[in-house]
Amino acid sequence: MKIILLGPPGAGKGTQAKLISEKFSIPHISTGDIFRKNISEKTPLGIEAKTYMDNGKLVPDEVTIGIVKDRLMEDDCKNGFLLDGFPRTVKQAEALDSFLNDNEQKIDTALLIDVPKEFILERMTGRRVCSKCGASYHIKFNPSKIEGKCDACDGALIQRKDDTEATVKERLDVYDRQTQPLIQYYKDQDILSAVEGTGEITKVFDKICNVLGAVGK
Ligand code: ADP
Ligand code: AMP
């Protein structure tokens, strides 16, 4: 199954992607995670991406598209993949379509996790992520068992630099201007599906499984 996860920052894409990837045995490809790994390793890509990310802006399309194409050519993507945080612009979506077309593949569904704006700020400012494996927690809605430590790998939980109130507002603005048009883009292709992303994480996941079950048939 080839899936794109759409939704505003803080919608729960990373949280649900982890569950979907485990259940359907497909790799979870998060461009944000790829950039963060490069930042922590201080690679040239990381150094370039950091200035954009810290300000809530998008990393330029040419850079991002190249990274995703390289990743999709890896062996583990042959039987499917889950894209989280990509595409984020119409240009990225077109480049993805053209790449998949050249490889005689196509997206099965673009799944929108729909969360009203008023939920987002609290979700993002309360988000804590594992500095080792990237797992996402929330101080109130999804706390780790031991405070400050990842349940999965014991790594230290940190707050992302771009999860401050000012940067979150900028990212929501960027989402409205540059990413939201993708909803219509995939509607026009007749592959958009949507779930309401409010409510408990497990309930949202159940709804996603229902949608993906229908797509898989
Ligand atoms: P995204 O990848 O879309 O930016 P995340 O998956 O990192 O979003 O989720 C953002 C924050 O909201 C995290 O702190 C996460 O634990 C929390 N969260 C995710 N899903 C829910 C939910 N259904 N209800 C409450 N909080 C949630
Ligand atoms: P995320 O982890 O998906 O919230 O992404 C964090 C940040 O990484 C974004 O605010 C952007 O600066 C950058 N980023 C992630 N994915 C993309 C993308 N597809 N295009 C451009 N920038 C991206």
GROMACS .gro file of C-alpha atoms and ligand atoms in nm:
model
  267
    1MET     CA    1   0.000   0.000   0.000
    2LYS     CA    2   0.129   0.349  -0.093
    3ILE     CA    3  -0.006   0.616   0.137
    4ILE     CA    4   0.037   0.989   0.184
    5LEU     CA    5  -0.057   1.141   0.518
    6LEU     CA    6  -0.190   1.495   0.495
    7GLY     CA    7  -0.291   1.734   0.769
    8PRO     CA    8  -0.180   2.045   0.951
    9PRO     CA    9   0.126   2.037   1.176
   10GLY     CA   10   0.023   1.873   1.502
   11ALA     CA   11  -0.264   1.676   1.345
   12GLY     CA   12  -0.111   1.350   1.467
   13LYS     CA   13   0.053   1.235   1.143
   14GLY     CA   14   0.372   1.110   1.308
   15THR     CA   15   0.179   0.941   1.590
   16GLN     CA   16  -0.054   0.758   1.350
   17ALA     CA   17   0.223   0.689   1.097
   18LYS     CA   18   0.408   0.481   1.354
   19LEU     CA   19   0.098   0.267   1.418
   20ILE     CA   20   0.012   0.232   1.047
   21SER     CA   21   0.368   0.141   0.956
   22GLU     CA   22   0.371  -0.138   1.218
   23LYS     CA   23   0.028  -0.276   1.126
   24PHE     CA   24   0.077  -0.273   0.748
   25SER     CA   25   0.453  -0.344   0.751
   26ILE     CA   26   0.544  -0.051   0.532
   27PRO     CA   27   0.828   0.197   0.591
   28HIS     CA   28   0.738   0.528   0.753
   29ILE     CA   29   0.912   0.807   0.563
   30SER     CA   30   0.904   1.141   0.741
   31THR     CA   31   1.090   1.425   0.570
   32GLY     CA   32   1.093   1.612   0.903
   33ASP     CA   33   1.268   1.313   1.069
   34ILE     CA   34   1.519   1.292   0.782
   35PHE     CA   35   1.601   1.662   0.821
   36ARG     CA   36   1.628   1.635   1.202
   37LYS     CA   37   1.866   1.338   1.171
   38ASN     CA   38   2.084   1.542   0.935
   39ILE     CA   39   2.076   1.837   1.173
   40SER     CA   40   2.193   1.621   1.463
   41GLU     CA   41   2.471   1.477   1.245
   42LYS     CA   42   2.562   1.829   1.125
   43THR     CA   43   2.564   1.725   0.758
   44PRO     CA   44   2.555   1.995   0.485
   45LEU     CA   45   2.188   1.908   0.429
   46GLY     CA   46   2.117   1.947   0.801
   47ILE     CA   47   2.294   2.282   0.815
   48GLU     CA   48   2.090   2.408   0.519
   49ALA     CA   49   1.757   2.270   0.646
   50LYS     CA   50   1.799   2.405   1.000
   51THR     CA   51   1.762   2.772   0.908
   52TYR     CA   52   1.429   2.705   0.741
   53MET     CA   53   1.297   2.469   1.006
   54ASP     CA   54   1.384   2.691   1.303
   55ASN     CA   55   1.182   2.969   1.142
   56GLY     CA   56   0.884   2.750   1.054
   57LYS     CA   57   0.950   2.781   0.679
   58LEU     CA   58   0.962   2.500   0.425
   59VAL     CA   59   1.294   2.361   0.307
   60PRO     CA   60   1.320   2.441  -0.070
   61ASP     CA   61   1.140   2.201  -0.304
   62GLU     CA   62   1.453   2.104  -0.505
   63VAL     CA   63   1.626   1.983  -0.188
   64THR     CA   64   1.326   1.800  -0.045
   65ILE     CA   65   1.218   1.631  -0.369
   66GLY     CA   66   1.567   1.488  -0.427
   67ILE     CA   67   1.577   1.338  -0.080
   68VAL     CA   68   1.241   1.168  -0.114
   69LYS     CA   69   1.320   1.025  -0.458
   70ASP     CA   70   1.643   0.874  -0.323
   71ARG     CA   71   1.457   0.726  -0.028
   72LEU     CA   72   1.180   0.580  -0.247
   73MET     CA   73   1.437   0.400  -0.458
   74GLU     CA   74   1.550   0.195  -0.160
   75ASP     CA   75   1.452  -0.171  -0.156
   76ASP     CA   76   1.214  -0.156   0.141
   77CYS     CA   77   0.977   0.073  -0.054
   78LYS     CA   78   0.906  -0.184  -0.326
   79ASN     CA   79   0.586  -0.309  -0.165
   80GLY     CA   80   0.461   0.019  -0.031
   81PHE     CA   81   0.542   0.315   0.189
   82LEU     CA   82   0.387   0.579   0.406
   83LEU     CA   83   0.484   0.940   0.339
   84ASP     CA   84   0.448   1.171   0.641
   85GLY     CA   85   0.507   1.542   0.583
   86PHE     CA   86   0.567   1.505   0.210
   87PRO     CA   87   0.441   1.640  -0.025
   88ARG     CA   88   0.387   1.984   0.128
   89THR     CA   89   0.359   2.189  -0.192
   90VAL     CA   90   0.188   2.132  -0.527
   91LYS     CA   91   0.533   2.127  -0.689
   92GLN     CA   92   0.638   1.841  -0.460
   93ALA     CA   93   0.314   1.653  -0.536
   94GLU     CA   94   0.369   1.688  -0.910
   95ALA     CA   95   0.729   1.572  -0.880
   96LEU     CA   96   0.614   1.270  -0.679
   97ASP     CA   97   0.348   1.180  -0.936
   98SER     CA   98   0.597   1.206  -1.216
   99PHE     CA   99   0.856   0.994  -1.031
  100LEU     CA  100   0.598   0.724  -0.951
  101ASN     CA  101   0.462   0.732  -1.304
  102ASP     CA  102   0.811   0.677  -1.445
  103ASN     CA  103   0.837   0.374  -1.216
  104GLU     CA  104   0.488   0.245  -1.303
  105GLN     CA  105   0.357   0.307  -0.954
  106LYS     CA  106   0.086   0.524  -0.804
  107ILE     CA  107  -0.044   0.643  -0.468
  108ASP     CA  108  -0.337   0.439  -0.333
  109THR     CA  109  -0.467   0.704  -0.098
  110ALA     CA  110  -0.392   1.049   0.037
  111LEU     CA  111  -0.528   1.033   0.389
  112LEU     CA  112  -0.615   1.364   0.552
  113ILE     CA  113  -0.611   1.379   0.932
  114ASP     CA  114  -0.845   1.665   0.998
  115VAL     CA  115  -0.798   1.862   1.319
  116PRO     CA  116  -0.947   2.207   1.381
  117LYS     CA  117  -0.698   2.490   1.441
  118GLU     CA  118  -0.804   2.543   1.804
  119PHE     CA  119  -0.657   2.202   1.903
  120ILE     CA  120  -0.322   2.256   1.734
  121LEU     CA  121  -0.139   2.500   1.959
  122GLU     CA  122  -0.189   2.293   2.274
  123ARG     CA  123  -0.089   1.975   2.093
  124MET     CA  124   0.231   2.123   1.957
  125THR     CA  125   0.353   2.319   2.256
  126GLY     CA  126   0.294   2.007   2.472
  127ARG     CA  127   0.469   1.774   2.227
  128ARG     CA  128   0.785   1.599   2.343
  129VAL     CA  129   0.990   1.386   2.107
  130CYS     CA  130   1.250   1.120   2.169
  131SER     CA  131   1.597   1.251   2.085
  132LYS     CA  132   1.702   0.897   1.989
  133CYS     CA  133   1.413   0.737   1.792
  134GLY     CA  134   1.186   1.036   1.715
  135ALA     CA  135   0.876   0.889   1.888
  136SER     CA  136   0.619   1.157   1.969
  137TYR     CA  137   0.460   1.210   2.313
  138HIS     CA  138   0.244   1.475   2.474
  139ILE     CA  139   0.277   1.596   2.831
  140LYS     CA  140  -0.102   1.576   2.880
  141PHE     CA  141  -0.257   1.362   2.605
  142ASN     CA  142   0.008   1.095   2.559
  143PRO     CA  143   0.267   1.106   2.838
  144SER     CA  144   0.556   0.860   2.855
  145LYS     CA  145   0.552   0.607   3.140
  146ILE     CA  146   0.861   0.761   3.299
  147GLU     CA  147   0.872   1.140   3.274
  148GLY     CA  148   1.132   1.262   3.024
  149LYS     CA  149   1.216   0.911   2.893
  150CYS     CA  150   1.101   0.731   2.579
  151ASP     CA  151   0.893   0.416   2.646
  152ALA     CA  152   1.041   0.243   2.341
  153CYS     CA  153   1.416   0.313   2.365
  154ASP     CA  154   1.479   0.497   2.692
  155GLY     CA  155   1.606   0.801   2.497
  156ALA     CA  156   1.569   1.150   2.646
  157LEU     CA  157   1.251   1.337   2.554
  158ILE     CA  158   1.303   1.691   2.429
  159GLN     CA  159   1.092   1.977   2.305
  160ARG     CA  160   1.138   2.059   1.936
  161LYS     CA  161   1.283   2.402   1.869
  162ASP     CA  162   1.004   2.472   1.620
  163ASP     CA  163   0.726   2.389   1.870
  164THR     CA  164   0.723   2.733   2.033
  165GLU     CA  165   0.405   2.938   2.006
  166ALA     CA  166   0.547   3.190   1.755
  167THR     CA  167   0.689   2.922   1.525
  168VAL     CA  168   0.372   2.712   1.543
  169LYS     CA  169   0.173   3.014   1.421
  170GLU     CA  170   0.412   3.062   1.130
  171ARG     CA  171   0.391   2.691   1.042
  172LEU     CA  172   0.011   2.701   1.042
  173ASP     CA  173   0.025   2.998   0.809
  174VAL     CA  174   0.267   2.813   0.580
  175TYR     CA  175   0.031   2.514   0.588
  176ASP     CA  176  -0.266   2.727   0.482
  177ARG     CA  177  -0.081   2.890   0.197
  178GLN     CA  178   0.134   2.607   0.063
  179THR     CA  179   0.006   2.269   0.178
  180GLN     CA  180  -0.371   2.297   0.205
  181PRO     CA  181  -0.412   2.321  -0.175
  182LEU     CA  182  -0.303   1.956  -0.185
  183ILE     CA  183  -0.641   1.854  -0.047
  184GLN     CA  184  -0.804   1.970  -0.371
  185TYR     CA  185  -0.513   1.827  -0.572
  186TYR     CA  186  -0.582   1.473  -0.443
  187LYS     CA  187  -0.962   1.522  -0.451
  188ASP     CA  188  -0.924   1.592  -0.822
  189GLN     CA  189  -0.733   1.263  -0.857
  190ASP     CA  190  -1.013   1.090  -0.663
  191ILE     CA  191  -0.776   0.942  -0.405
  192LEU     CA  192  -0.845   1.167  -0.107
  193SER     CA  193  -0.982   1.010   0.211
  194ALA     CA  194  -1.028   1.187   0.542
  195VAL     CA  195  -1.065   1.105   0.910
  196GLU     CA  196  -1.147   1.331   1.201
  197GLY     CA  197  -0.823   1.355   1.404
  198THR     CA  198  -0.977   1.462   1.735
  199GLY     CA  199  -1.048   1.208   2.009
  200GLU     CA  200  -0.817   0.946   2.153
  201ILE     CA  201  -0.516   0.827   1.955
  202THR     CA  202  -0.643   0.466   1.949
  203LYS     CA  203  -0.988   0.577   1.826
  204VAL     CA  204  -0.833   0.783   1.546
  205PHE     CA  205  -0.622   0.480   1.453
  206ASP     CA  206  -0.935   0.260   1.437
  207LYS     CA  207  -1.094   0.504   1.195
  208ILE     CA  208  -0.779   0.507   0.982
  209CYS     CA  209  -0.772   0.126   0.972
  210ASN     CA  210  -1.132   0.127   0.849
  211VAL     CA  211  -1.044   0.367   0.570
  212LEU     CA  212  -0.729   0.176   0.474
  213GLY     CA  213  -0.915  -0.155   0.486
  214ALA     CA  214  -1.160  -0.015   0.232
  215VAL     CA  215  -0.876   0.116   0.013
  216GLY     CA  216  -0.696  -0.220   0.024
  217LYS     CA  217  -1.000  -0.407  -0.114
  218ADP     P1  218   0.230   1.576   1.336
  218ADP     O1  219   0.328   1.467   1.297
  218ADP     O2  220   0.108   1.580   1.249
  218ADP     O3  221   0.296   1.712   1.345
  218ADP     P2  222   0.227   1.444   1.599
  218ADP     O4  223   0.192   1.304   1.567
  218ADP     O5  224   0.368   1.471   1.638
  218ADP     O6  225   0.178   1.546   1.482
  218ADP     O7  226   0.128   1.492   1.714
  218ADP     C1  227   0.137   1.626   1.768
  218ADP     C2  228   0.116   1.620   1.920
  218ADP     O8  229  -0.019   1.585   1.948
  218ADP     C3  230   0.204   1.516   1.990
  218ADP     O9  231   0.241   1.568   2.116
  218ADP     C4  232   0.110   1.395   2.005
  218ADP    O10  233   0.144   1.315   2.118
  218ADP     C5  234  -0.026   1.462   2.024
  218ADP     N1  235  -0.138   1.384   1.967
  218ADP     C6  236  -0.137   1.307   1.855
  218ADP     N2  237  -0.259   1.252   1.834
  218ADP     C7  238  -0.339   1.300   1.934
  218ADP     C8  239  -0.477   1.281   1.968
  218ADP     N3  240  -0.558   1.203   1.894
  218ADP     N4  241  -0.524   1.345   2.078
  218ADP     C9  242  -0.442   1.425   2.154
  218ADP     N5  243  -0.313   1.446   2.127
  218ADP    C10  244  -0.261   1.384   2.019
  219AMP     P1  245   0.753   1.794   1.046
  219AMP     O1  246   0.843   1.705   1.125
  219AMP     O2  247   0.678   1.723   0.938
  219AMP     O3  248   0.663   1.878   1.135
  219AMP     O4  249   0.847   1.897   0.970
  219AMP     C1  250   0.930   1.987   1.040
  219AMP     C2  251   0.990   2.092   0.945
  219AMP     O5  252   1.073   2.025   0.847
  219AMP     C3  253   0.891   2.173   0.861
  219AMP     O6  254   0.836   2.284   0.932
  219AMP     C4  255   0.979   2.215   0.744
  219AMP     O7  256   1.067   2.320   0.781
  219AMP     C5  257   1.065   2.090   0.721
  219AMP     N1  258   0.998   1.998   0.625
  219AMP     C6  259   0.951   1.872   0.651
  219AMP     N2  260   0.896   1.818   0.542
  219AMP     C7  261   0.908   1.911   0.443
  219AMP     C8  262   0.868   1.916   0.307
  219AMP     N3  263   0.803   1.813   0.249
  219AMP     N4  264   0.898   2.027   0.236
  219AMP     C9  265   0.963   2.131   0.292
  219AMP     N5  266   1.001   2.135   0.420
  219AMP    C10  267   0.974   2.025   0.496
   0.00000   0.00000   0.00000
